[in-house]
Coordinates of N, CA and C in Angstrom, one line a residue:
M541 N 116.9 235.3 -60.6 CA 116.4 236.0 -61.8 C 116.9 235.1 -63.1
L542 N 117.9 235.3 -62.9 CA 118.8 234.6 -64.4 C 118.2 233.2 -64.8
I543 N 118.0 232.4 -64.1 CA 117.8 231.0 -64.0 C 116.5 231.2 -64.4
F544 N 115.4 232.3 -63.8 CA 113.8 231.8 -64.5 C 114.2 232.7 -65.8
Y545 N 114.8 233.5 -66.4 CA 115.0 233.9 -67.5 C 115.5 232.7 -68.4
C546 N 116.5 232.1 -67.9 CA 117.2 231.2 -69.1 C 116.1 230.0 -69.5
L547 N 115.6 229.6 -68.3 CA 114.8 228.4 -68.5 C 113.5 228.9 -69.3
L548 N 113.0 230.3 -69.3 CA 111.7 230.6 -69.8 C 112.3 231.1 -71.3
I549 N 113.5 231.2 -71.7 CA 114.0 231.0 -72.9 C 114.0 230.1 -73.2
L550 N 114.5 228.6 -72.9 CA 114.7 227.6 -73.3 C 112.8 226.8 -73.4
W551 N 112.5 227.3 -72.8 CA 110.5 226.9 -73.0 C 110.1 227.4 -74.0
V552 N 110.6 228.6 -74.2 CA 110.2 229.2 -75.8 C 110.7 228.7 -77.0
A553 N 112.2 227.9 -76.7 CA 112.5 227.3 -78.0 C 111.7 226.3 -78.0
V554 N 111.2 225.3 -76.9 CA 111.1 224.3 -77.0 C 109.5 224.1 -77.6
A555 N 108.7 225.4 -77.0 CA 107.6 225.7 -78.0 C 107.7 226.0 -79.6
L556 N 108.7 226.2 -80.2 CA 108.6 226.7 -81.1 C 109.4 225.6 -82.1
G557 N 109.5 224.5 -81.7 CA 110.0 223.3 -82.1 C 109.2 222.7 -82.1
T558 N 108.2 222.3 -81.1 CA 106.9 221.6 -80.9 C 106.0 222.4 -82.1
F559 N 105.8 223.7 -82.3 CA 104.9 224.5 -83.4 C 105.5 223.7 -84.7
I560 N 106.8 223.8 -85.0 CA 107.0 223.3 -86.1 C 107.0 221.8 -86.4
Y561 N 107.3 221.1 -85.5 CA 107.2 219.2 -85.4 C 105.3 219.2 -86.3
L562 N 104.6 220.0 -85.0 CA 103.0 219.6 -85.4 C 102.5 220.1 -86.7
F563 N 103.3 220.8 -87.6 CA 103.2 221.0 -89.0 C 103.2 219.5 -89.5
N564 N 103.9 218.8 -89.3 CA 104.1 217.5 -90.0 C 103.4 216.3 -89.3
T565 N 103.2 216.1 -88.4 CA 102.8 215.2 -87.3 C 101.2 216.0 -87.0
V566 N 100.2 215.1 -86.6 CA 98.7 215.4 -86.0 C 99.2 214.1 -84.8
A567 N 98.7 215.3 -83.6 CA 99.1 214.6 -82.2 C 97.6 213.5 -81.8
P568 N 98.1 212.5 -81.7 CA 97.6 211.4 -81.7 C 96.2 211.4 -80.6
Y569 N 95.2 212.2 -80.5 CA 94.5 212.4 -79.4 C 93.0 213.1 -79.8
G570 N 92.0 212.8 -79.0 CA 91.0 213.0 -79.8 C 90.2 212.3 -81.0
R571 N 89.6 213.5 -81.8 CA 89.3 212.6 -83.4 C 90.5 212.6 -84.2
H572 N 91.5 212.7 -83.3 CA 92.8 212.5 -84.6 C 93.4 211.2 -84.0
E573 N 92.6 210.7 -82.8 CA 93.2 209.0 -82.0 C 93.9 208.2 -83.3
S574 N 95.0 207.8 -83.4 CA 95.5 206.8 -84.0 C 96.3 205.8 -83.2
S575 N 96.7 204.6 -83.4 CA 97.4 203.7 -82.6 C 98.9 203.8 -83.2
G576 N 99.6 203.1 -82.6 CA 101.1 203.1 -82.7 C 101.9 204.2 -82.0
W577 N 101.1 204.6 -80.5 CA 101.5 205.4 -79.6 C 101.5 205.1 -78.7
G578 N 101.8 203.7 -78.3 CA 102.0 203.0 -77.2 C 101.2 202.4 -76.0
P579 N 101.0 202.1 -74.9 CA 99.6 202.3 -74.4 C 98.9 203.2 -74.0
K580 N 97.8 203.0 -73.9 CA 96.3 203.9 -73.8 C 95.7 204.2 -72.6
V581 N 95.0 204.8 -71.9 CA 94.6 204.9 -70.6 C 92.8 206.0 -71.0
S582 N 92.4 205.6 -70.0 CA 91.0 206.2 -70.1 C 91.0 207.3 -70.2
A583 N 90.1 208.4 -71.5 CA 90.5 209.9 -71.9 C 90.1 210.4 -70.5
R584 N 89.3 209.9 -70.0 CA 88.9 211.0 -68.8 C 89.9 211.1 -67.8
L585 N 90.2 209.8 -67.4 CA 91.8 209.7 -66.2 C 93.0 210.4 -66.9
G586 N 93.1 210.5 -68.4 CA 94.5 210.7 -68.8 C 94.2 212.6 -68.9
W587 N 92.9 213.2 -68.9 CA 92.7 214.3 -68.6 C 92.9 215.1 -67.3
I588 N 92.3 214.2 -66.5 CA 92.6 214.5 -64.9 C 93.9 215.0 -64.8
V589 N 94.4 213.7 -65.2 CA 96.0 213.5 -64.7 C 96.9 214.6 -65.3
M590 N 96.5 214.9 -67.1 CA 96.8 215.9 -67.1 C 97.2 217.7 -66.8
E591 N 95.8 217.4 -66.3 CA 95.6 219.1 -65.8 C 95.7 219.2 -64.8
S592 N 95.9 218.5 -64.0 CA 95.6 218.3 -62.5 C 97.1 219.2 -61.6
P593 N 98.0 219.4 -62.2 CA 99.1 220.2 -62.0 C 98.8 221.7 -61.8
S594 N 97.8 222.1 -62.9 CA 97.5 223.4 -62.9 C 96.8 224.0 -61.6
V595 N 96.0 223.0 -61.1 CA 95.5 223.1 -59.6 C 96.2 222.9 -58.6
I596 N 97.0 221.7 -58.8 CA 97.4 220.8 -57.5 C 98.4 221.8 -57.0
L597 N 99.6 222.1 -58.4 CA 100.6 223.0 -58.2 C 100.3 224.4 -57.4
M598 N 99.4 224.8 -58.3 CA 99.3 226.1 -58.2 C 98.4 226.6 -57.1
L599 N 97.9 225.9 -56.4 CA 97.4 225.6 -55.3 C 98.3 225.7 -53.6
S600 N 99.3 224.7 -53.9 CA 100.4 224.3 -53.1 C 101.4 225.8 -53.3
L601 N 101.4 226.2 -54.4 CA 102.5 227.2 -54.1 C 101.5 228.3 -54.0
G602 N 100.3 228.6 -53.8 CA 99.7 230.1 -53.4 C 99.6 229.4 -51.8
W603 N 99.6 228.6 -51.4 CA 99.5 228.1 -49.9 C 101.1 228.7 -49.4
L604 N 101.9 228.0 -49.8 CA 103.1 228.3 -49.3 C 103.7 229.8 -49.3
M605 N 103.3 230.3 -50.5 CA 103.3 232.2 -50.7 C 102.1 232.5 -49.9
R606 N 101.8 232.5 -49.4 CA 100.7 233.1 -49.0 C 100.4 234.1 -48.1
D607 N 101.4 234.4 -47.2 CA 102.1 235.4 -46.5 C 102.5 236.7 -47.1
K608 N 102.8 236.1 -48.7 CA 103.3 237.7 -49.8 C 102.3 237.6 -50.6
L609 N 101.2 237.1 -50.8 CA 100.6 237.2 -51.7 C 99.2 238.7 -50.9
N610 N 99.1 239.5 -52.3 CA 98.1 240.9 -51.7 C 96.9 240.8 -52.5
V611 N 95.8 241.3 -52.5 CA 94.8 241.2 -52.5 C 94.6 241.0 -54.5
I612 N 95.6 241.6 -55.4 CA 95.4 241.6 -56.8 C 95.8 240.0 -56.9
H613 N 96.8 239.4 -56.1 CA 97.3 237.9 -56.6 C 96.7 237.1 -56.0
E614 N 95.7 237.2 -55.1 CA 95.0 236.7 -54.3 C 93.7 236.1 -55.4
T615 N 93.0 237.6 -56.2 CA 92.4 237.7 -57.1 C 92.5 236.8 -58.3
F616 N 93.5 237.0 -58.4 CA 93.9 236.3 -59.9 C 94.0 234.6 -59.2
L617 N 94.5 234.6 -58.2 CA 94.8 233.2 -57.9 C 93.4 232.2 -57.7
M618 N 92.7 233.1 -57.7 CA 90.9 232.5 -57.9 C 90.5 232.0 -58.7
I619 N 90.8 233.1 -59.7 CA 90.3 233.3 -61.5 C 90.9 232.0 -61.6
W620 N 92.2 232.0 -61.6 CA 93.1 231.1 -62.2 C 92.5 229.3 -61.6
L621 N 92.4 229.4 -60.3 CA 91.3 227.9 -59.3 C 90.7 227.7 -60.2
V622 N 89.1 228.3 -60.3 CA 88.3 228.2 -60.9 C 87.9 227.7 -62.1
H623 N 88.9 228.6 -62.6 CA 88.5 228.3 -64.3 C 89.7 226.7 -64.3
Y624 N 90.5 226.3 -64.1 CA 91.2 224.9 -63.9 C 90.5 223.5 -63.0
I625 N 89.7 223.9 -61.8 CA 89.4 223.2 -61.2 C 88.1 222.9 -62.3
H626 N 87.8 224.0 -62.7 CA 86.1 223.3 -63.8 C 87.0 222.4 -64.8
R627 N 88.3 223.2 -65.7 CA 88.7 222.1 -66.7 C 89.2 221.2 -66.0
T628 N 89.9 220.8 -65.4 CA 90.4 219.7 -64.6 C 89.6 218.3 -64.1
F629 N 88.1 218.8 -63.4 CA 87.5 217.5 -62.5 C 86.2 217.7 -62.8
I630 N 85.7 219.2 -63.4 CA 84.0 218.8 -64.0 C 84.1 218.8 -65.2
Y631 N 85.0 219.7 -66.5 CA 84.9 219.3 -68.2 C 84.8 217.8 -68.7
P632 N 85.7 217.1 -68.1 CA 86.0 215.9 -68.6 C 84.9 215.3 -68.4
F633 N 83.8 215.2 -67.6 CA 83.0 214.7 -67.3 C 81.5 214.8 -68.1
S634 N 81.6 216.3 -68.1 CA 80.2 216.8 -68.8 C 80.5 217.1 -70.2
I635 N 81.6 216.1 -71.0 CA 81.3 215.8 -72.3 C 81.3 214.7 -73.0
G636 N 80.5 214.6 -73.8 CA 80.6 213.1 -74.4 C 81.9 212.8 -75.1
M637 N 82.5 211.9 -74.7 CA 84.2 211.7 -75.7 C 83.7 210.8 -76.0
T638 N 84.2 211.1 -77.5 CA 83.8 209.7 -78.8 C 84.6 208.5 -79.0
H639 N 86.2 209.1 -78.1 CA 87.2 208.3 -78.1 C 87.7 208.3 -76.6
P640 N 87.0 206.9 -76.0 CA 87.4 206.6 -74.7 C 88.7 206.5 -74.3
K641 N 89.7 206.2 -74.9 CA 91.0 206.0 -74.7 C 91.9 207.3 -75.3
M642 N 92.9 207.6 -74.7 CA 94.2 208.4 -75.4 C 95.6 208.0 -74.8
P643 N 96.2 208.1 -75.8 CA 97.7 207.5 -75.4 C 98.4 208.0 -74.0
L644 N 99.1 207.0 -73.2 CA 99.4 207.7 -72.4 C 100.6 208.8 -72.5
I645 N 101.7 208.8 -73.3 CA 102.4 209.5 -73.7 C 102.0 211.0 -73.8
I646 N 100.5 210.9 -74.2 CA 99.8 212.6 -74.7 C 100.1 212.9 -72.9
A647 N 99.2 212.1 -72.4 CA 99.2 212.4 -71.0 C 99.9 213.3 -70.1
I648 N 101.2 212.5 -70.3 CA 102.6 212.8 -69.6 C 103.1 214.0 -70.2
M649 N 103.2 213.8 -71.5 CA 103.7 215.0 -72.1 C 102.9 216.7 -71.6
A650 N 101.4 216.2 -71.6 CA 100.6 217.6 -71.2 C 101.2 217.5 -69.9
F651 N 101.3 217.1 -68.8 CA 101.6 216.6 -67.6 C 103.0 217.3 -67.1
I652 N 103.7 217.5 -67.7 CA 105.0 218.1 -68.1 C 105.0 219.6 -68.5
F653 N 104.0 219.7 -69.5 CA 103.9 221.2 -69.6 C 103.0 221.9 -69.2
N654 N 101.7 221.6 -68.3 CA 101.4 221.9 -67.3 C 102.3 222.3 -66.0
V655 N 103.0 221.2 -65.3 CA 104.0 222.0 -64.6 C 105.1 222.9 -64.5
T656 N 105.3 222.7 -65.8 CA 106.3 224.0 -66.6 C 105.5 225.5 -66.8
N657 N 103.9 225.2 -67.2 CA 103.4 226.4 -67.4 C 103.1 226.9 -65.5
V658 N 102.4 226.3 -65.1 CA 102.1 227.1 -63.8 C 103.6 227.6 -63.2
S659 N 104.4 226.5 -62.9 CA 105.8 226.7 -62.7 C 106.4 228.7 -63.4
I660 N 105.8 228.6 -64.6 CA 106.1 230.3 -65.2 C 105.4 231.2 -64.7
Q661 N 104.0 230.9 -64.2 CA 103.0 231.8 -63.8 C 103.0 232.0 -62.7
A662 N 103.3 231.0 -62.4 CA 103.8 231.1 -60.2 C 105.0 231.9 -59.9
F663 N 106.1 231.8 -60.5 CA 106.7 232.5 -60.2 C 107.3 234.0 -61.0
G664 N 107.0 234.4 -62.3 CA 107.2 235.2 -63.3 C 107.2 236.3 -63.0

């Protein structure tokens, strides 16, 4: 459990650093898209890739821990999955995207964020 809390403190420190950094830099996606951030991918594909850990990892962890889940865990797992299945696989196709490309680095950073966030949510 000590490792979990150390990683949680590290994650809060990363969040604070990011918060401060973004006062001086505009993240280059959506209406703020700009050049100079490396290769670009389809915005829909980038969205699906960056949000996919929220579905795949949580579903996998839920399946692995299925014997230890009670009704409360299963209820919150279902709420999580309904939200993130919509956010990951339906929402990107239901909106009109004005910028069809996004920097790959944004998708990668968001992917890493979501892997960490799911891990904290699942094990916390």
